[in-house]
Amino acid sequence: MCGIVGYIGESQAAPILLDGLSKLEYRGYDSAGIAVYDGDKINMSKAKGRLKVLSELTHDGATLPGSIGIGHTRWATHGAPSDVNSHPHFNESQSIAVVHNGIIENYLKIKKMLESKGYKFVSDTDTEVVAHLLDYYYKGNPLEAITKVMHRVEGSYALGILFSDNPDTLYAVRKDSPLIVGKSENGNLIASDVPAVLKYTRNVYFIENEEIAVITKEDMKFYNVYEEELQKESVKIEWDVEAAEKGGYEHFMLKEMYEQPKAVADTLNPRLKDGKIVIEELNMTEEEIKAIKKIMIVACGSAYHTGVTAKYILEGLARIPVEVDVASEFRYRNPILEEGTLVIIISQSGETADSLAALRMAKEMGSKVLAIVNVVGSSIAREADSVLYTWAGPEIAVATTKAYSAQLIAHYLLALKFAEVRGTVSEEELSELIEDLKRIPEQIEMLLGNREKIQKFANRYVAARDVFFIGRGIDYAISLEGSLKLKEISYIHSEAYAAGELKHGTISLIEDGTLVVALVTQEELYKKTISNVVEVKTRGAFVLSVTNTGNTEIEKNSDYTIYIPHTNKYFTNSLAVIPLQLFSYYISIGRGCDVDKPRNLAKSVTVE
Ligand code: AGP
């Protein structure tokens, strides 16, 4: 998620832009830049690295005089972190400057069209396409050019735009990525997020989807994509800065749980084209996909848990043998990687030491390495042969939620692509699976709506000592993640167990009132798992079951049942994990733990 700021007023813009960007640093970024109109032309300064680099470059803004400007902190999605990929981006004559937060899904198609008309690109970003497309449509009327661009581009965008031949006006546009307008005594501002403007005003307008803000020093007007003027009410922000950074949520973890529908949609949609799975960044021909003899998945923690899920899906749908291992074991067990083995490294941060070591080892042994990573330009991303990025945006809370959900989507896409190429699913099955995939964001949204119900249940288990998560098949993989979430943020001991394995010892730990969370989403295993539920129930366990809507049979053997909406059996992890995340979150709060920064943990484990 990038940070956008803009200012127009009586003061010098650059210092205000730098200050606003500093209030957005918590969102994570890899480069920054500002552009200011000096009365004659738009001057720009931008650089890879922290804001400090930009402040030094511009002598805290002094080298960019002028009272209208835009600024940006970049969280790379397309194009590695670099000076040239930083925002703002110009058109060729440097008469139009743009900053952007979001993903232009059809940027390659538009880039090809513009290049065929003689446009020259200097960066690898999707954003630069917007600058040149504005130029392409601009005939002196900014609003007209902007609305034409909006009709042409697909994807998510929050834009700040300057036109050098229209220097008394700042333009802001929104589709899916957040953008606000702040009205202050000392001029008007735009920003991706409230913290950037709080120093100047608490009086903001929230720009809605497909709206354009046309802002001068004295005034602001709003239009829709048909250039019809809109009347909007301002809102008074009561949050303090800290609350504002969390978007009004109490913790980053809760905010990021609620960002899961968008993280899933942003990872999925750019890879669905005309009802087909298109993964351009895979860099594998159909022959290479057909030649895969085995897949070795290596990761740590929650990333490893998505790998366990991926095993069931890749074997089930693409009929490719899959082995999954934790990186800290893989790297020291002298593994065998035969000819034809594809190694997949999964990592949110892209910097986990064990996973990076496993990647290097696999490459030394001659295997092709595909990375599934959330941070563009991270070490694992740079060193892999190809990268399938999750576009969850920066994840601040140590306990992963939205990146985990985005990783699952990456696995589904891979499995469906491999299955299609290897002919292990029919056209009809494939389109049904894709339809189920497309419903996941709204289904997650719906499950997040159960928040209060789950909070009530969780409050009863704040003092729990031992909690068991059980399941079979993909339900076992979900149990792994449910158990880790509880442990890492509430410090309650918990174990995930293959449900059929309990009777081989661990069931001796079940006693009166022990909480057992049963994952029961795999229809062909219902009866087997229910028999395991009965085993623990008869030994006094309190059973919380998570199952598919309609499987009311399970209520007979459960003390509490949470239902998830229908989806394909391979995708249930994406839905069942939501109540488990919420359950752990509310227990952690109930125990007064530091939800976002749990004891002993780091967001990225860059040491062995
Ligand atoms: C997840 O909630 C944990 N914070 C942790 O297990 C994490 O998944 C693990 O350290 C791997 O991190 P990575 O995805 O950045 O490689």
XYZ file of C-alpha atoms and ligand atoms in Angstrom:
624
model
C 0.000 0.000 0.000
C 1.609 3.281 -1.041
C 1.206 6.626 0.688
C -0.087 9.695 -1.167
C -0.106 13.336 -0.053
C -0.890 16.552 -1.905
C -1.128 20.230 -0.946
C -2.344 23.480 -2.451
C -2.395 26.727 -0.449
C -0.392 29.768 0.605
C 2.541 27.923 2.222
C 5.514 26.212 0.635
C 4.229 22.758 -0.403
C 7.399 20.642 -0.107
C 7.825 20.731 3.691
C 4.118 19.943 4.120
C 4.408 17.032 1.693
C 7.458 15.612 3.519
C 5.708 15.982 6.858
C 2.574 14.268 5.520
C 4.614 11.389 4.079
C 6.369 10.921 7.420
C 2.955 10.316 9.016
C 2.392 7.461 6.532
C 5.746 5.732 7.168
C 4.069 3.138 9.404
C 2.460 1.668 6.276
C 5.825 0.454 5.088
C 7.527 1.641 1.880
C 10.743 1.300 -0.098
C 11.092 4.696 -1.822
C 9.646 8.219 -1.791
C 9.299 11.297 -3.970
C 7.663 14.719 -4.325
C 6.796 17.022 -7.228
C 6.091 20.767 -6.825
C 5.049 23.435 -9.349
C 7.378 26.443 -9.030
C 5.380 28.965 -11.052
C 6.893 27.900 -14.327
C 7.315 24.111 -14.341
C 6.912 21.002 -12.190
C 10.120 20.047 -10.366
C 10.520 16.591 -8.934
C 12.822 14.757 -6.550
C 12.519 11.048 -5.766
C 14.749 8.250 -4.476
C 14.837 4.663 -3.295
C 15.154 4.328 0.461
C 13.740 6.062 3.510
C 12.155 9.503 3.630
C 15.369 10.753 5.194
C 17.097 10.297 1.825
C 14.476 12.488 0.142
C 14.642 15.146 2.869
C 18.434 15.303 2.477
C 18.144 15.428 -1.318
C 15.711 18.349 -1.153
C 17.194 20.093 1.918
C 13.898 19.434 3.708
C 11.997 20.654 0.670
C 13.882 23.920 0.142
C 15.084 22.909 -3.331
C 11.493 22.529 -4.554
C 9.800 25.947 -4.137
C 6.118 26.351 -4.874
C 2.729 26.144 -3.168
C 1.146 23.197 -4.997
C 2.604 19.681 -4.989
C 2.147 15.925 -4.613
C 4.186 13.352 -2.717
C 4.400 9.559 -2.448
C 5.881 6.702 -0.429
C 6.046 3.583 -2.574
C 5.296 -0.023 -1.571
C 6.436 -1.741 -4.757
C 4.043 -3.985 -6.645
C 5.206 -3.692 -10.272
C 8.912 -2.917 -10.730
C 11.527 -3.408 -8.028
C 12.345 -0.572 -5.594
C 14.586 1.929 -7.410
C 14.955 5.667 -8.041
C 13.391 5.444 -11.498
C 10.447 3.315 -10.302
C 9.709 5.721 -7.447
C 6.780 8.106 -7.778
C 5.822 10.737 -8.936
C 5.846 9.754 -12.605
C 5.877 12.252 -15.465
C 4.609 12.251 -19.029
C 7.417 12.854 -21.529
C 7.086 16.663 -21.582
C 6.982 16.666 -17.756
C 3.803 18.740 -17.869
C 1.818 16.092 -15.983
C 2.911 14.468 -12.694
C 1.129 11.506 -11.079
C 1.327 9.608 -7.796
C -0.618 6.345 -7.469
C -1.629 3.807 -4.847
C -3.093 0.533 -6.155
C -2.641 -1.847 -9.087
C -3.448 -1.055 -12.738
C -4.392 -4.555 -13.843
C -4.373 -3.879 -17.601
C -1.268 -1.723 -17.666
C 0.672 -3.963 -20.040
C -2.065 -3.731 -22.691
C -2.244 0.067 -22.383
C 1.559 0.332 -22.361
C 1.735 -1.590 -25.660
C -0.907 0.718 -27.202
C 0.946 3.839 -26.084
C 4.312 2.516 -27.255
C 2.754 1.832 -30.639
C 1.862 5.550 -30.693
C 5.448 6.504 -29.968
C 5.317 6.931 -26.221
C 8.573 6.116 -24.405
C 8.602 4.563 -20.931
C 11.438 4.955 -18.445
C 10.205 2.764 -15.567
C 8.839 -0.780 -15.006
C 5.830 0.494 -13.105
C 2.131 0.254 -13.883
C 1.760 3.874 -12.674
C 3.788 5.442 -15.483
C 1.089 4.233 -17.857
C -1.350 6.624 -16.154
C 0.939 9.631 -16.717
C 1.279 8.881 -20.438
C -2.399 7.981 -20.871
C -3.368 11.335 -19.330
C -1.047 12.947 -21.840
C -2.645 10.915 -24.613
C -6.143 12.203 -23.738
C -5.203 15.711 -22.579
C -6.416 18.501 -24.862
C -6.372 21.260 -22.245
C -9.243 19.982 -20.070
C -7.852 17.990 -17.110
C -11.238 16.675 -15.957
C -12.031 15.352 -19.418
C -8.622 13.637 -19.679
C -9.000 12.132 -16.212
C -12.443 10.677 -16.886
C -11.208 9.169 -20.156
C -8.353 7.511 -18.292
C -10.813 6.192 -15.702
C -12.875 4.575 -18.426
C -9.759 2.926 -19.846
C -7.827 1.569 -16.900
C -8.847 -1.504 -14.878
C -7.790 -2.208 -11.321
C -7.439 -0.148 -8.145
C -6.095 3.378 -7.950
C -5.878 6.452 -5.787
C -4.236 9.204 -7.850
C -2.817 12.667 -7.131
C -2.275 14.647 -10.337
C -0.640 17.963 -11.291
C -0.971 19.675 -14.705
C 1.687 22.362 -15.231
C -0.622 24.369 -17.521
C -3.319 24.190 -14.845
C -1.222 25.112 -11.798
C -3.992 26.477 -9.578
C -5.657 23.129 -9.243
C -4.787 19.788 -7.667
C -6.654 16.688 -8.874
C -7.390 13.525 -6.901
C -9.111 10.373 -8.173
C -10.220 7.234 -6.385
C -11.180 3.697 -7.328
C -10.826 1.067 -4.536
C -7.657 2.524 -2.964
C -8.516 5.017 -0.178
C -8.141 8.784 -0.649
C -9.297 11.743 1.418
C -9.392 15.522 0.999
C -8.559 17.749 3.974
C -9.833 21.350 4.195
C -7.688 23.623 6.361
C -7.234 27.352 7.031
C -3.856 27.149 5.432
C -4.844 25.445 2.209
C -6.246 22.080 1.110
C -4.703 18.620 1.147
C -5.162 15.121 -0.248
C -3.876 11.944 1.397
C -4.214 8.165 1.324
C -4.918 8.157 5.001
C -6.030 10.478 7.798
C -2.732 10.616 9.777
C -1.100 12.677 6.980
C -3.509 15.620 7.402
C -4.306 15.605 11.133
C -1.623 18.209 11.861
C -3.471 20.669 9.577
C -7.118 19.720 9.849
C -9.700 17.312 11.241
C -12.179 18.343 8.577
C -12.013 15.772 5.774
C -13.999 14.519 2.785
C -13.782 10.790 2.001
C -13.563 10.333 -1.759
C -15.748 7.432 -2.858
C -15.138 5.029 -5.727
C -14.936 6.592 -9.194
C -15.032 10.121 -7.831
C -12.716 12.987 -8.753
C -11.772 15.872 -6.459
C -10.865 19.201 -8.125
C -9.098 21.256 -5.466
C -7.965 24.888 -5.455
C -6.511 26.966 -2.612
C -9.922 28.260 -1.664
C -12.293 25.511 -2.677
C -12.920 21.937 -3.753
C -15.460 20.333 -6.050
C -16.293 16.696 -6.593
C -17.345 14.941 -9.784
C -18.290 11.465 -10.914
C -16.795 9.700 -13.891
C -19.392 11.410 -16.161
C -18.137 14.855 -15.044
C -21.375 15.467 -13.120
C -20.799 17.542 -10.002
C -21.474 15.830 -6.656
C -22.379 17.333 -3.306
C -20.335 15.842 -0.455
C -20.420 16.381 3.295
C -17.195 16.748 5.259
C -16.514 14.551 8.287
C -14.869 15.640 11.537
C -12.137 13.176 12.509
C -12.155 12.442 16.224
C -9.288 9.890 16.120
C -5.884 10.595 17.638
C -2.871 9.909 15.394
C -2.305 6.388 16.689
C -5.919 5.372 16.088
C -5.778 7.020 12.678
C -2.765 4.894 11.660
C -4.937 1.847 12.344
C -7.760 3.270 10.286
C -9.863 3.477 13.407
C -9.326 -0.204 14.266
C -7.975 -0.969 17.736
C -5.003 -2.985 16.393
C -3.163 -3.427 13.121
C -4.021 -7.139 13.262
C -7.757 -6.384 13.234
C -7.296 -3.796 10.467
C -5.343 -6.335 8.414
C -7.968 -9.044 9.009
C -10.498 -6.648 7.504
C -8.142 -5.947 4.604
C -8.220 -9.646 3.658
C -11.029 -9.348 1.079
C -9.003 -6.686 -0.757
C -5.705 -8.566 -0.345
C -7.338 -11.664 -1.816
C -9.002 -9.739 -4.653
C -5.792 -7.833 -5.465
C -3.817 -11.092 -5.633
C -6.492 -12.918 -7.623
C -8.015 -10.489 -10.103
C -4.931 -9.496 -12.128
C -4.412 -13.207 -12.839
C -7.943 -13.900 -14.096
C -8.293 -12.843 -17.713
C -11.432 -13.697 -19.732
C -12.231 -16.580 -17.405
C -8.715 -18.021 -17.652
C -5.834 -18.203 -15.168
C -2.942 -16.109 -16.518
C 0.247 -16.048 -14.426
C 2.689 -14.154 -16.626
C 5.371 -13.955 -13.938
C 5.548 -17.763 -13.715
C 8.160 -17.800 -16.515
C 7.349 -21.442 -17.312
C 6.336 -22.810 -20.696
C 3.571 -25.389 -20.942
C 6.249 -27.983 -21.672
C 8.102 -27.039 -18.498
C 4.886 -27.307 -16.482
C 4.148 -30.713 -17.989
C 7.719 -31.814 -17.203
C 7.394 -31.168 -13.454
C 7.874 -34.506 -11.726
C 7.649 -33.282 -8.137
C 7.150 -30.106 -6.121
C 9.119 -29.396 -2.953
C 7.526 -26.640 -0.844
C 9.728 -25.016 1.807
C 8.731 -22.262 4.270
C 8.369 -21.333 7.936
C 5.467 -20.725 10.299
C 2.213 -19.659 8.704
C 3.810 -19.693 5.273
C 4.603 -23.368 5.879
C 0.974 -23.929 6.840
C -0.184 -22.608 3.487
C 2.312 -25.020 1.956
C 0.644 -27.934 3.739
C -2.664 -26.806 2.239
C -1.012 -26.471 -1.164
C 0.118 -30.107 -1.017
C -3.487 -31.340 -0.869
C -4.550 -29.015 -3.675
C -1.637 -29.577 -6.050
C -1.870 -33.342 -5.580
C -5.660 -33.313 -5.739
C -6.076 -31.084 -8.767
C -2.799 -31.243 -10.718
C -1.801 -34.787 -9.645
C 1.785 -33.675 -9.014
C 3.561 -35.316 -6.034
C 4.284 -32.678 -3.385
C 6.560 -32.692 -0.363
C 6.391 -29.904 2.231
C 9.069 -29.104 4.791
C 9.972 -26.374 7.269
C 12.995 -24.488 6.006
C 15.023 -24.985 9.190
C 14.771 -28.771 8.725
C 15.113 -28.816 4.938
C 18.383 -26.945 4.883
C 20.186 -29.360 7.208
C 18.802 -32.757 6.247
C 20.801 -33.191 3.066
C 17.581 -33.359 1.002
C 17.232 -35.206 -2.290
C 16.082 -32.959 -5.158
C 15.730 -35.097 -8.256
C 15.671 -33.868 -11.841
C 12.285 -32.311 -12.602
C 11.662 -31.034 -9.057
C 10.174 -27.527 -8.768
C 11.022 -25.918 -5.432
C 8.513 -23.364 -4.094
C 9.654 -21.013 -1.316
C 6.848 -19.149 0.457
C 7.595 -16.048 2.513
C 5.563 -12.942 3.383
C 8.628 -10.852 4.238
C 10.924 -12.418 1.675
C 13.733 -12.123 4.248
C 13.316 -15.184 6.517
C 16.832 -16.524 6.988
C 15.968 -20.234 6.920
C 13.783 -19.859 3.837
C 16.443 -17.818 2.027
C 19.060 -20.449 2.885
C 16.755 -23.173 1.582
C 16.308 -21.238 -1.657
C 20.078 -20.909 -2.160
C 20.593 -24.580 -1.431
C 17.900 -25.641 -3.894
C 19.447 -23.477 -6.601
C 22.917 -24.890 -5.903
C 21.398 -28.355 -6.349
C 20.122 -27.317 -9.770
C 16.412 -26.997 -9.032
C 14.212 -24.265 -10.480
C 12.913 -22.074 -7.636
C 9.584 -20.258 -7.622
C 9.001 -17.820 -4.752
C 5.636 -16.691 -3.389
C 6.432 -13.385 -1.676
C 4.611 -10.299 -0.432
C 7.486 -7.811 -0.472
C 8.660 -6.736 -3.921
C 12.426 -6.668 -4.279
C 13.050 -8.655 -1.062
C 16.005 -11.066 -0.937
C 13.944 -14.194 -1.654
C 12.136 -12.402 -4.491
C 15.428 -11.270 -6.030
C 17.167 -14.629 -5.825
C 14.332 -16.877 -7.017
C 14.093 -17.890 -10.677
C 10.537 -16.544 -10.754
C 8.251 -14.795 -8.289
C 4.512 -14.982 -7.817
C 3.788 -11.882 -5.732
C 0.960 -11.726 -3.251
C -0.461 -8.204 -3.266
C -1.607 -7.998 0.348
C 0.178 -4.691 0.917
C 2.402 -4.070 3.943
C 1.523 -6.254 6.915
C 2.395 -4.554 10.215
C 1.065 -6.996 12.816
C 3.535 -9.765 13.655
C 0.789 -12.394 13.355
C 0.075 -12.750 9.678
C -3.502 -12.703 8.407
C -3.929 -10.946 5.048
C -0.588 -12.167 3.688
C -1.515 -15.728 4.719
C -4.842 -15.420 2.904
C -3.121 -14.000 -0.160
C -0.600 -16.878 -0.141
C -3.497 -19.359 -0.228
C -4.818 -17.598 -3.332
C -1.392 -17.869 -4.951
C -1.442 -21.630 -4.322
C -4.939 -21.993 -5.785
C -3.870 -20.092 -8.910
C -0.784 -22.278 -9.348
C -2.709 -25.514 -8.801
C -5.429 -24.535 -11.286
C -2.859 -23.405 -13.863
C -0.866 -26.615 -13.537
C -4.039 -28.719 -13.622
C -5.250 -26.928 -16.766
C -1.901 -27.334 -18.583
C -1.510 -30.957 -17.520
C -5.128 -31.710 -18.437
C -6.080 -33.104 -15.030
C -9.240 -30.978 -14.809
C -11.900 -30.473 -17.463
C -12.830 -27.088 -18.919
C -16.080 -27.246 -16.995
C -14.427 -28.136 -13.680
C -11.924 -25.332 -14.215
C -14.581 -22.698 -14.793
C -16.539 -23.866 -11.741
C -13.374 -23.656 -9.635
C -12.674 -20.152 -10.950
C -16.225 -19.062 -10.094
C -15.705 -20.369 -6.545
C -12.401 -18.494 -6.355
C -14.050 -15.227 -7.344
C -16.539 -15.524 -4.491
C -13.897 -15.827 -1.764
C -13.403 -12.072 -1.056
C -17.113 -11.476 -0.409
C -17.330 -14.685 1.648
C -14.442 -13.550 3.833
C -16.215 -10.214 4.221
C -19.350 -12.026 5.364
C -17.426 -14.153 7.902
C -15.748 -11.067 9.342
C -19.268 -9.876 10.100
C -19.494 -12.595 12.808
C -17.001 -10.661 14.885
C -19.243 -9.977 17.878
C -20.477 -13.581 18.087
C -16.938 -14.919 18.079
C -15.805 -12.325 20.606
C -18.512 -13.520 23.028
C -17.402 -17.129 22.647
C -13.712 -16.242 22.929
C -14.254 -14.372 26.188
C -15.209 -17.704 27.785
C -11.777 -19.146 26.982
C -9.494 -16.354 28.059
C -8.256 -18.518 30.950
C -7.846 -21.712 28.919
C -4.624 -23.664 29.532
C -4.577 -26.083 26.612
C -6.488 -25.864 23.366
C -6.453 -28.537 20.638
C -7.177 -28.006 16.965
C -8.004 -31.156 14.987
C -8.821 -31.954 11.393
C -8.162 -34.304 8.501
C -6.701 -33.419 5.110
C -6.974 -29.685 4.415
C -8.740 -29.379 7.773
C -5.490 -30.507 9.375
C -3.647 -27.728 7.541
C -6.209 -25.210 8.803
C -5.728 -26.590 12.336
C -2.019 -25.840 12.115
C -2.692 -22.182 11.405
C -5.497 -21.889 13.962
C -3.239 -23.289 16.652
C -0.310 -21.024 15.780
C -2.498 -17.901 15.752
C -3.738 -18.719 19.259
C -0.273 -19.504 20.618
C 1.562 -16.563 19.158
C -0.798 -13.790 20.266
C -2.419 -15.139 23.456
C 0.459 -17.294 24.797
C -1.979 -20.170 25.505
C -0.523 -23.626 24.866
C -2.176 -25.218 21.854
C -1.618 -28.157 19.538
C -2.827 -28.963 16.057
C -3.392 -32.639 15.437
C -4.381 -34.810 12.542
C -7.746 -35.915 13.945
C -7.071 -39.573 13.203
C -3.801 -39.393 15.124
C -5.246 -38.308 18.498
C -5.923 -41.848 19.711
C -2.234 -42.675 19.299
C -1.359 -40.840 22.510
C -2.414 -37.225 22.717
C -6.026 -38.045 23.584
C -4.742 -38.816 27.068
C -4.469 -35.052 27.561
C -8.179 -34.479 26.982
C -10.037 -33.912 30.216
C -13.206 -32.229 31.450
C -13.628 -28.838 29.796
C -10.606 -29.054 27.477
C -11.398 -26.927 24.435
C -11.113 -28.823 21.170
C -11.606 -26.897 17.923
C -12.667 -29.339 15.202
C -12.252 -28.365 11.573
C -14.873 -30.258 9.564
C -14.987 -28.803 6.057
C -13.912 -31.840 3.989
C -17.198 -33.504 3.128
C -15.742 -36.895 2.232
C -14.093 -36.975 5.677
C -17.091 -35.732 7.715
C -17.869 -39.120 9.254
C -14.257 -39.828 10.138
C -13.711 -36.478 11.803
C -17.056 -36.622 13.620
C -15.990 -39.946 15.120
C -12.860 -38.201 16.417
C -15.040 -35.420 17.790
C -17.142 -38.019 19.624
C -13.937 -39.545 21.051
C -12.912 -36.238 22.647
C -16.473 -35.333 23.616
C -16.880 -38.550 25.578
C -13.721 -37.627 27.478
C -15.176 -34.303 28.590
C -13.939 -31.950 25.887
C -15.804 -28.754 25.014
C -16.031 -28.851 21.199
C -16.108 -25.858 18.889
C -16.724 -27.101 15.341
C -16.085 -25.112 12.171
C -17.982 -26.662 9.283
C -19.816 -26.032 6.022
C -23.228 -24.410 5.976
C -25.831 -27.173 6.031
C -23.770 -29.734 7.910
C -26.039 -29.358 10.944
C -25.453 -33.022 11.841
C -22.271 -31.916 13.607
C -24.273 -29.883 16.149
C -25.247 -33.086 17.919
C -21.615 -33.572 18.900
C -20.522 -29.952 19.283
C -21.038 -27.383 22.008
C -20.651 -24.510 19.572
C -20.717 -24.521 15.773
C -19.471 -21.938 13.303
C -20.590 -22.304 9.706
C -18.676 -21.178 6.634
C -20.391 -20.550 3.265
C -20.153 -23.067 0.456
C -16.952 -23.138 -1.577
C -14.931 -25.793 -3.314
C -13.419 -28.279 -0.854
C -9.919 -27.171 -1.882
C -10.618 -23.546 -0.885
C -12.178 -23.967 2.576
C -8.987 -22.890 4.355
C -9.543 -19.325 3.100
C -12.893 -19.223 4.893
C -12.428 -21.437 7.962
C -9.313 -19.516 9.010
C -11.316 -16.289 9.467
C -13.219 -17.307 12.626
C -9.991 -18.838 13.976
C -8.146 -15.538 13.472
C -10.929 -13.622 15.206
C -11.109 -16.216 18.008
C -7.375 -15.866 18.754
C -7.509 -12.077 18.428
C -10.257 -11.702 21.042
C -8.656 -14.174 23.446
C -5.412 -12.236 23.157
C -7.174 -8.973 23.979
C -9.029 -10.628 26.834
C -5.672 -11.682 28.268
C -4.226 -8.201 27.863
C -1.519 -9.379 25.460
C 0.222 -7.099 22.966
C -1.718 -8.274 19.921
C 0.375 -6.517 17.263
C 3.764 -7.142 18.861
C 3.575 -10.436 20.830
C 6.430 -11.189 23.237
C 9.565 -12.915 21.843
C 8.401 -12.558 18.216
C 9.602 -10.498 15.239
C 7.751 -9.753 12.023
C 10.610 -11.071 9.968
C 12.958 -13.733 11.389
C 16.132 -12.768 9.584
C 18.369 -14.877 11.857
C 18.599 -18.659 12.225
C 2.916 -15.945 11.423
O 1.797 -15.396 12.123
C 4.203 -15.776 12.180
N 4.410 -14.410 12.455
C 5.393 -16.506 11.573
O 5.118 -17.883 11.719
C 5.700 -16.255 10.074
O 4.691 -16.836 9.287
C 7.038 -16.948 9.751
O 8.038 -16.347 10.522
C 7.421 -16.870 8.273
O 7.597 -15.520 7.905
P 7.714 -15.184 6.336
O 6.395 -15.560 5.725
O 7.966 -13.696 6.295
O 8.839 -15.972 5.762
